[in-house]
Coordinates of C-alpha atoms in Angstrom, one line a residue:
Chain A
M88 CA -58.1 207.5 223.0
K89 CA -58.0 210.4 220.9
P90 CA -55.3 212.4 219.7
Y91 CA -56.0 216.5 221.2
Q92 CA -54.6 217.9 218.5
D93 CA -56.9 216.0 216.1
Y94 CA -60.2 217.1 219.0
I95 CA -58.6 221.0 219.1
G96 CA -58.7 220.5 215.4
Q97 CA -62.4 218.9 215.4
L98 CA -63.4 222.2 217.7
I99 CA -62.1 224.7 215.4
D100 CA -63.6 223.5 212.4
W101 CA -67.0 223.5 213.9
G102 CA -66.4 227.2 214.3
L103 CA -67.2 227.3 218.3
S104 CA -66.4 230.0 220.4
N105 CA -63.3 230.2 222.5
Q106 CA -65.5 230.1 225.5
K107 CA -66.8 226.5 224.7
I108 CA -63.8 225.2 223.0
M109 CA -62.1 225.9 226.6
R110 CA -64.9 223.9 228.2
C111 CA -64.9 220.7 225.6
L112 CA -61.4 220.7 225.9
L113 CA -61.8 220.1 230.2
R114 CA -64.4 218.2 230.0
A115 CA -63.0 215.8 227.3
A116 CA -60.1 215.6 229.2
A117 CA -61.6 215.3 232.1
D118 CA -63.4 212.1 231.3
K119 CA -59.8 211.2 230.1
H120 CA -61.0 211.4 226.3
I121 CA -57.8 213.0 224.6
A122 CA -54.9 213.9 227.1
L123 CA -53.7 217.3 227.1
P124 CA -49.5 217.7 227.9
V125 CA -50.0 219.6 231.6
E126 CA -48.9 223.4 230.3
L127 CA -51.4 223.4 227.9
W128 CA -53.9 221.8 230.1
A129 CA -52.9 224.5 232.0
K130 CA -53.3 227.9 229.8
I131 CA -56.7 226.6 229.3
D132 CA -57.5 226.4 232.8
R133 CA -56.3 230.4 232.9
Y134 CA -58.7 230.7 230.8
R135 CA -61.3 229.3 233.0
I136 CA -60.8 230.7 236.1
G137 CA -60.4 233.9 234.8
L138 CA -63.5 234.1 233.3
D139 CA -64.8 233.1 236.2
L140 CA -63.1 235.4 238.3
S141 CA -64.2 238.5 235.9
K142 CA -68.1 237.7 236.5
N143 CA -70.2 240.5 237.7
K144 CA -66.3 242.7 237.8
P145 CA -66.5 245.8 236.2
D146 CA -62.8 245.4 234.6
T147 CA -62.9 242.3 232.2
S148 CA -60.1 243.9 229.7
W149 CA -58.1 240.1 230.9
V150 CA -60.8 238.6 229.7
A151 CA -61.3 240.5 226.3
K152 CA -57.8 240.1 225.5
F153 CA -58.4 236.7 225.7
N154 CA -60.9 235.9 223.8
Q155 CA -60.3 238.3 221.0
E156 CA -57.0 235.7 220.6
N157 CA -57.6 233.1 217.6
P158 CA -58.7 229.7 219.4
L159 CA -55.6 228.5 217.2
T160 CA -53.0 230.4 219.1
L161 CA -55.1 230.3 222.4
F162 CA -55.6 225.8 222.8
V163 CA -52.6 225.5 219.5
M164 CA -49.0 225.3 221.2
E165 CA -47.3 225.4 217.9
A166 CA -43.7 226.6 216.5
P167 CA -43.5 229.1 215.0
E168 CA -42.2 227.0 211.5
I169 CA -45.9 225.6 211.9
I170 CA -48.1 228.7 212.1
A171 CA -45.8 230.1 208.7
L172 CA -46.8 227.0 207.2
R173 CA -50.9 227.3 207.5
Q174 CA -51.0 231.0 206.8
T175 CA -48.3 230.1 203.3
L176 CA -51.2 227.0 202.7
K177 CA -54.1 229.3 203.8
N178 CA -53.1 232.3 202.1
P179 CA -55.7 233.7 199.0
A180 CA -52.3 233.8 197.0
M181 CA -52.0 229.8 197.7
D182 CA -55.4 229.1 196.2
L183 CA -56.0 225.8 193.7
R184 CA -56.0 227.4 191.1
L185 CA -51.7 228.2 191.4
S186 CA -49.7 225.5 189.5
H187 CA -47.5 223.6 192.3
S188 CA -44.4 225.3 191.1
K189 CA -45.6 228.7 192.0
V190 CA -47.0 226.7 195.6
R191 CA -43.6 224.7 196.3
A192 CA -42.0 228.0 195.7
G193 CA -44.1 229.6 198.1
I194 CA -43.2 227.5 200.9
E195 CA -40.2 227.5 199.8
Q196 CA -39.5 231.5 200.5
T197 CA -41.0 230.7 204.1
G198 CA -38.1 228.4 204.8
L199 CA -39.9 225.6 204.8
T200 CA -38.4 223.4 202.1
S201 CA -38.8 220.2 204.2
F202 CA -42.5 220.6 204.1
A203 CA -42.4 221.2 200.3
D204 CA -40.7 218.3 199.6
L205 CA -43.0 216.2 202.0
L206 CA -46.8 217.7 201.4
F207 CA -46.1 218.5 197.2
P208 CA -44.3 215.7 195.6
S209 CA -46.5 216.0 192.3
E210 CA -49.8 217.8 191.5
K211 CA -50.2 220.6 194.1
T212 CA -54.2 220.1 193.9
D213 CA -53.9 215.9 194.4
C214 CA -51.8 216.3 197.5
I215 CA -53.4 218.8 198.7
K216 CA -57.0 216.9 198.7
S217 CA -55.6 213.4 199.2
L218 CA -53.9 214.5 202.3
G219 CA -57.9 216.2 203.5
I220 CA -56.5 219.7 204.0
V221 CA -58.3 220.6 201.5
S222 CA -61.4 219.0 201.3
K223 CA -63.2 218.7 197.2
T224 CA -64.8 222.3 197.9
G225 CA -62.2 224.0 199.2
R226 CA -62.6 224.1 202.6
W227 CA -60.0 224.3 205.2
S228 CA -60.0 221.5 208.1
E229 CA -57.9 222.6 210.5
E230 CA -58.5 218.6 212.3
R231 CA -56.9 217.0 209.0
F232 CA -54.0 220.1 209.4
Q233 CA -53.8 219.2 213.2
K234 CA -53.8 215.3 211.9
I235 CA -50.3 215.4 209.4
I236 CA -48.4 217.9 211.6
R237 CA -48.6 215.3 214.4
L238 CA -48.3 212.1 212.3
I239 CA -44.7 214.1 210.8
G240 CA -43.7 214.9 214.4
E241 CA -45.1 211.3 215.7
A242 CA -42.9 209.4 212.2
E243 CA -39.7 212.4 213.1
A244 CA -39.6 211.1 216.9
Q245 CA -39.8 207.8 216.5
N246 CA -36.8 208.2 214.0
M247 CA -39.1 207.4 210.7
T248 CA -38.6 209.3 207.5
P249 CA -42.2 210.8 206.2
N250 CA -42.6 210.9 202.3
F251 CA -45.9 211.4 200.9
A252 CA -47.7 208.7 200.3
L253 CA -46.8 207.0 204.0
L254 CA -48.8 210.6 204.8
R255 CA -51.3 210.3 202.9
L256 CA -52.1 206.7 204.1
W257 CA -51.4 207.8 208.0
A258 CA -53.9 210.6 207.2
N259 CA -56.1 208.7 205.8
D260 CA -56.2 206.5 208.5
M261 CA -55.2 203.6 206.2
L262 CA -52.1 202.6 208.4
D263 CA -50.7 203.2 211.9
L264 CA -47.0 204.3 212.7
S265 CA -46.3 200.5 213.2
G266 CA -46.7 199.8 209.7
K267 CA -50.1 197.3 210.7
W268 CA -52.9 198.3 207.9
R269 CA -56.1 199.6 209.1
K270 CA -58.4 199.2 206.4
Q271 CA -59.3 195.8 204.5
V272 CA -59.2 197.5 201.3
L273 CA -56.9 200.1 200.4
P274 CA -55.6 202.1 196.7
F275 CA -53.2 200.1 195.3
D276 CA -51.6 202.8 193.5
W277 CA -51.2 204.2 197.0
V278 CA -49.4 201.5 198.9
L279 CA -47.4 201.2 196.2
D280 CA -45.9 204.6 195.6
I281 CA -45.0 204.1 199.7
H282 CA -41.4 203.4 198.8
I283 CA -41.1 205.5 195.3
R284 CA -39.5 209.1 195.3
D285 CA -39.6 209.5 191.1
P286 CA -43.6 209.6 189.9
L287 CA -43.6 206.3 188.3
A288 CA -44.1 205.8 185.2
S289 CA -48.0 205.0 183.8
I290 CA -46.6 201.4 182.1
H291 CA -44.6 200.7 185.4
R292 CA -47.4 201.2 187.1
Q293 CA -49.5 198.2 184.9
Q294 CA -46.6 195.6 185.1
A295 CA -46.5 196.0 189.0
R296 CA -50.2 195.5 189.1
R297 CA -50.0 192.4 186.7
L298 CA -47.4 191.1 188.9
A299 CA -48.7 191.1 191.9
A300 CA -52.3 189.3 189.9
L301 CA -49.8 186.4 189.6
F302 CA -49.1 186.1 192.6
L303 CA -52.6 186.6 193.7
C304 CA -53.8 183.8 191.2
R305 CA -52.8 180.5 193.8
H306 CA -55.3 178.4 191.4
Y307 CA -52.8 177.5 189.1
S308 CA -54.8 178.5 185.6
D309 CA -54.5 180.7 183.5
K310 CA -57.4 182.6 184.2
I311 CA -56.2 186.0 186.3
E312 CA -58.4 188.2 188.2
P313 CA -57.0 191.6 187.3
I314 CA -56.7 193.7 190.2
K315 CA -58.2 197.3 189.9
D316 CA -58.4 200.8 192.2
T317 CA -58.0 198.8 194.9
I318 CA -56.0 195.7 197.0
R319 CA -56.8 193.7 200.3
A320 CA -54.9 194.5 202.7
K321 CA -54.9 190.2 203.3
D322 CA -53.8 190.2 200.0
I323 CA -51.0 192.8 200.6
R324 CA -49.0 190.5 203.3
H325 CA -49.7 187.7 201.2
I326 CA -47.2 189.7 198.3
E327 CA -45.0 190.4 200.8
K328 CA -44.8 186.8 201.9
C329 CA -44.2 185.9 197.8
S330 CA -41.5 188.4 197.1
Q331 CA -39.4 187.4 200.6
W332 CA -39.0 184.9 198.0
L333 CA -37.4 187.0 196.1
C334 CA -36.3 189.4 198.1
P335 CA -35.0 190.7 201.3
P336 CA -37.6 191.3 203.6
E337 CA -36.9 194.6 204.3
R338 CA -37.7 195.9 201.0
S339 CA -41.2 197.0 200.5
A340 CA -42.8 193.5 198.5
L341 CA -44.8 196.4 196.2
R342 CA -41.4 198.2 195.3
H343 CA -39.9 195.4 194.6
L344 CA -42.8 194.7 191.8
E345 CA -41.8 197.8 190.6
L346 CA -38.6 197.1 190.0
I347 CA -39.0 194.2 188.3
S348 CA -41.4 195.4 186.0
A349 CA -38.8 198.7 185.8
T350 CA -35.6 196.4 185.1
V351 CA -36.6 193.8 183.4
T352 CA -38.5 196.7 180.6
I353 CA -35.7 198.0 179.7
N354 CA -34.6 195.7 177.2
E355 CA -37.1 192.9 177.0
K356 CA -40.6 192.6 177.7
I357 CA -41.4 190.9 180.3
D358 CA -41.5 186.8 180.6
W359 CA -45.4 186.9 181.7
Q360 CA -45.5 182.7 181.3
R361 CA -41.6 182.5 183.7
F362 CA -42.8 184.8 185.7
K363 CA -46.6 182.7 186.4
T364 CA -44.1 179.6 186.5
I365 CA -42.0 181.7 189.1
A366 CA -45.8 182.7 191.3
D367 CA -47.0 179.2 190.8
F368 CA -44.2 177.3 192.3
I369 CA -43.9 180.3 195.9
N370 CA -47.5 180.0 195.8
R371 CA -47.1 176.1 196.2
H372 CA -44.6 177.0 199.3
I373 CA -45.9 179.9 200.2
N374 CA -45.9 178.1 204.2
K375 CA -42.5 177.2 203.9
T376 CA -39.4 179.3 205.2
P377 CA -39.0 181.4 202.1
D378 CA -35.7 180.4 200.5
P379 CA -35.0 181.9 197.1
E380 CA -32.2 179.0 196.1
L381 CA -35.1 176.8 196.0
L382 CA -36.5 178.9 193.6
S383 CA -33.6 179.5 191.9
D384 CA -33.0 175.5 190.8
Y385 CA -36.9 175.0 190.5
L386 CA -36.1 177.5 187.5
E387 CA -33.3 175.6 186.5
C388 CA -34.7 172.2 186.9
H389 CA -32.4 171.0 189.6
V390 CA -36.0 169.8 191.6
N391 CA -39.1 169.5 190.9
F392 CA -42.9 172.0 191.2
E393 CA -42.7 169.9 194.6
G394 CA -38.9 170.8 195.3
K395 CA -38.2 167.8 195.6
G396 CA -34.5 166.3 193.8
R397 CA -32.3 168.7 195.0
Y398 CA -29.6 166.1 195.7
H399 CA -29.9 163.7 192.7
E400 CA -27.3 165.2 190.4
Chain B
M203 CA -46.3 238.5 250.7
H204 CA -42.4 238.7 250.6
S205 CA -42.6 241.2 254.4
S206 CA -41.6 239.8 257.9
K207 CA -45.4 239.3 258.9
F208 CA -44.3 235.6 257.9
G209 CA -45.2 233.2 260.8
N210 CA -46.5 235.4 263.6
G211 CA -50.2 234.1 263.8
T212 CA -52.2 236.6 262.3
Q213 CA -54.7 236.0 260.7
D214 CA -53.9 237.9 257.6
P215 CA -54.5 235.8 255.0
H216 CA -51.3 236.5 253.2
A217 CA -49.1 236.3 256.6
R218 CA -51.2 232.8 256.8
L219 CA -50.0 231.5 253.5
G220 CA -46.1 232.7 254.2
A221 CA -45.8 230.8 257.2
I222 CA -47.4 227.8 255.5
L223 CA -45.1 228.1 253.1
L224 CA -42.1 228.3 255.6
P225 CA -39.3 225.4 255.1
P226 CA -40.3 223.1 257.7
E227 CA -36.9 223.6 260.0
C228 CA -38.8 227.0 260.2
R229 CA -42.4 226.3 260.4
P230 CA -43.8 227.7 264.0
N231 CA -45.8 225.2 265.6
N232 CA -43.6 222.5 263.8
P233 CA -42.4 219.3 265.6
Q234 CA -39.4 219.7 263.5
N235 CA -38.7 223.8 263.8
T236 CA -34.9 223.4 264.9
G237 CA -35.2 227.5 265.2
A238 CA -33.4 227.9 262.1
I239 CA -34.3 231.4 259.8
V240 CA -35.8 232.0 257.0
T241 CA -33.7 233.2 254.4
I242 CA -35.0 235.5 251.8
E243 CA -33.6 232.7 248.9
Q244 CA -35.7 229.9 250.4
V245 CA -38.9 232.9 250.3
N246 CA -38.0 233.0 247.1
Y247 CA -38.4 229.2 246.3
A248 CA -40.7 228.6 247.5
M249 CA -42.6 231.8 245.5
Q250 CA -41.4 230.0 242.8
W251 CA -42.8 226.8 242.5
I252 CA -46.1 228.8 242.8
R253 CA -46.1 230.8 239.9
S254 CA -46.6 229.6 236.4
L255 CA -44.6 232.9 235.3
P256 CA -40.7 233.1 236.0
I257 CA -39.7 235.5 238.7
D258 CA -38.0 238.0 235.9
D259 CA -40.9 238.2 234.0
A260 CA -42.5 241.9 234.0
N261 CA -46.1 240.6 234.2
F262 CA -44.6 238.5 237.6
T263 CA -46.2 240.9 240.6
E264 CA -49.6 241.4 238.4
K265 CA -51.9 240.5 240.8
I266 CA -54.7 239.2 238.2
N267 CA -51.5 236.4 237.4
W268 CA -51.2 236.3 241.1
T269 CA -55.1 235.0 241.8
I270 CA -55.3 233.3 239.4
D271 CA -52.1 230.3 239.7
L272 CA -52.8 230.0 243.0
K273 CA -56.6 229.5 242.5
Q274 CA -55.4 227.2 239.6
L275 CA -53.0 225.4 242.4
K276 CA -56.7 225.2 243.9
M277 CA -54.7 227.3 247.0
T278 CA -57.6 230.2 247.2
V279 CA -61.0 228.6 246.9
G280 CA -64.6 230.3 247.0
E281 CA -65.6 233.8 245.6
N282 CA -63.6 235.8 248.1
N283 CA -59.8 233.7 247.3
D284 CA -60.1 232.0 250.9
L285 CA -56.2 230.3 251.6
D286 CA -57.0 226.7 251.8
D287 CA -55.1 226.0 254.2
K288 CA -54.7 222.5 254.7
R289 CA -54.1 222.3 250.4
A290 CA -51.0 224.8 251.4
K291 CA -49.7 222.5 253.1
I292 CA -49.7 220.0 251.1
V293 CA -48.2 222.2 248.4
S294 CA -44.9 223.0 251.0
N295 CA -44.6 219.8 251.9
Y296 CA -43.8 219.0 248.1
I297 CA -41.5 221.8 247.9
W298 CA -39.7 221.3 250.8
E299 CA -39.7 217.5 250.1
H300 CA -38.2 218.4 246.1
R301 CA -35.8 221.2 247.4
D302 CA -32.8 219.7 245.6
Q303 CA -34.5 220.5 241.9
K304 CA -35.3 223.6 240.2
P305 CA -38.8 225.7 241.1
D306 CA -40.9 224.1 238.7
Y307 CA -44.9 225.5 238.7
Y308 CA -45.3 222.2 236.2
Q309 CA -44.6 219.4 237.6
L310 CA -46.3 220.8 241.4
L311 CA -49.7 221.5 239.1
T312 CA -48.9 217.9 238.0
F313 CA -48.1 216.6 241.3
L314 CA -51.8 218.5 242.2
K315 CA -54.0 216.9 240.1
K316 CA -53.0 213.4 240.6
L317 CA -54.1 214.1 243.8
D318 CA -57.3 215.5 243.0
D319 CA -57.9 212.6 240.1
I320 CA -57.3 209.9 243.0
A321 CA -59.5 211.9 245.2
R322 CA -61.9 211.5 242.5
N323 CA -62.2 208.8 242.0
Q324 CA -62.1 207.5 245.8
L325 CA -65.5 209.9 246.1
M326 CA -66.4 208.2 242.8
A327 CA -66.0 204.6 244.1
A328 CA -67.6 205.8 247.8
E329 CA -70.5 206.7 245.9
K330 CA -71.2 204.2 243.7
V331 CA -70.9 201.6 247.1
Q332 CA -73.5 204.0 248.7
K333 CA -75.7 203.5 245.7
Q334 CA -75.7 200.2 245.7
K335 CA -76.1 199.0 249.5
K336 CA -78.8 202.0 248.9
K337 CA -80.2 199.3 245.8
A338 CA -79.4 196.4 248.3
K339 CA -81.5 198.2 250.9
R340 CA -84.5 198.8 248.5
K341 CA -84.3 195.5 247.6
Q342 CA -84.1 193.5 250.5
A343 CA -87.7 196.6 251.8
K344 CA -89.5 195.1 248.5
A345 CA -88.1 191.1 249.5
S346 CA -89.8 191.3 253.0
R347 CA -92.7 193.5 251.5
K348 CA -93.7 190.4 249.3
R349 CA -93.4 187.5 252.4
N350 CA -94.9 189.9 254.7
R351 CA -97.9 190.2 251.9
R352 CA -97.6 186.7 252.1
K353 CA -98.3 186.5 255.7

């Protein structure tokens, strides 16, 4: 069942008249393709009744009043701050050529600081386009705007703290709110950004990419397949499994890769050969319960590659 | 609507609606009637259930809103907005079964929508059965024609 907000946004984007939108919504609700809240359904149904009553009657001022209204005020029941946010984003002054800081300032002026943080953590054009609120040609997408507002609301209702990276994955149907990947192939950088507040230095991104490649190299050879722009969902799950040998499971695997690379490179370069050994050992024991102690025993040569010989000394 | 016409048995739709919306203990010709006298609070209470606007709203008494509310609850039908007594009785029964609750138009609307959905589903199921029966009958007729031809 499609969320009704997205469906209304889609109808508005198609440029349908109020009457057509009304009929589409009522039909979709009757056929159970969407679930409208009763208050909204009642409002739309009143519009239909009003139109029926006004047939062949001289006084149609009531219906005219309805028709003059914008579809957004007629069919979308939303909080004043969301209306203000849309107005701000759609304002010609918010032209894509405006600088990122000016856009943030514009949003903050409307008292929507949290939205400014959420929607524009970095370069504005990239953010707004990768979220899909504005298409590559600069066209506003009401459907995507509705979707994003709905996702923020749903995440907050589930006591989750949405951030831009999560929102970007949710909005592009790559991840659902329960944390399940919905696409088989995902942009590596988008996944890497999930738990990162500050923009990541490109060197750390590259290192995280290489560390992930080492985890994914399961044939113990020196030939490592580099990770390009995308990563498969099943590979993310594998890295998560691997990283449970290195860090507590509640932390993001890719975030941990970034941490390893960031920490190790402050004083010295990453010992890639050593890390390959670690990755090989983890891959050898990947189907066992994660045991960081066994890994450290292996690195201290207390156990062999098979994990045997632990209690001999 | 709020006049003293309630329950006087006339054919006036307003009076009929008023009589139907009375609490069961005050409804004329009702076995549950205890002879209790209806109070203005009870009348207002029932009215608030069937109005989408709060009683203190400036547009509460506006005719178009009133008409649409009744139409939306399907208490009136047709171009002349004739009162549907059966539906009005369902509404009245619901109101007085929930007399301990605050009047809520949308709660009532949800209940009625559910009823309509059930009725619609039953109708569709009945239509489906009819169609299947017709199909079976046609099949049977075809088979018997075939048999007759062979003879």
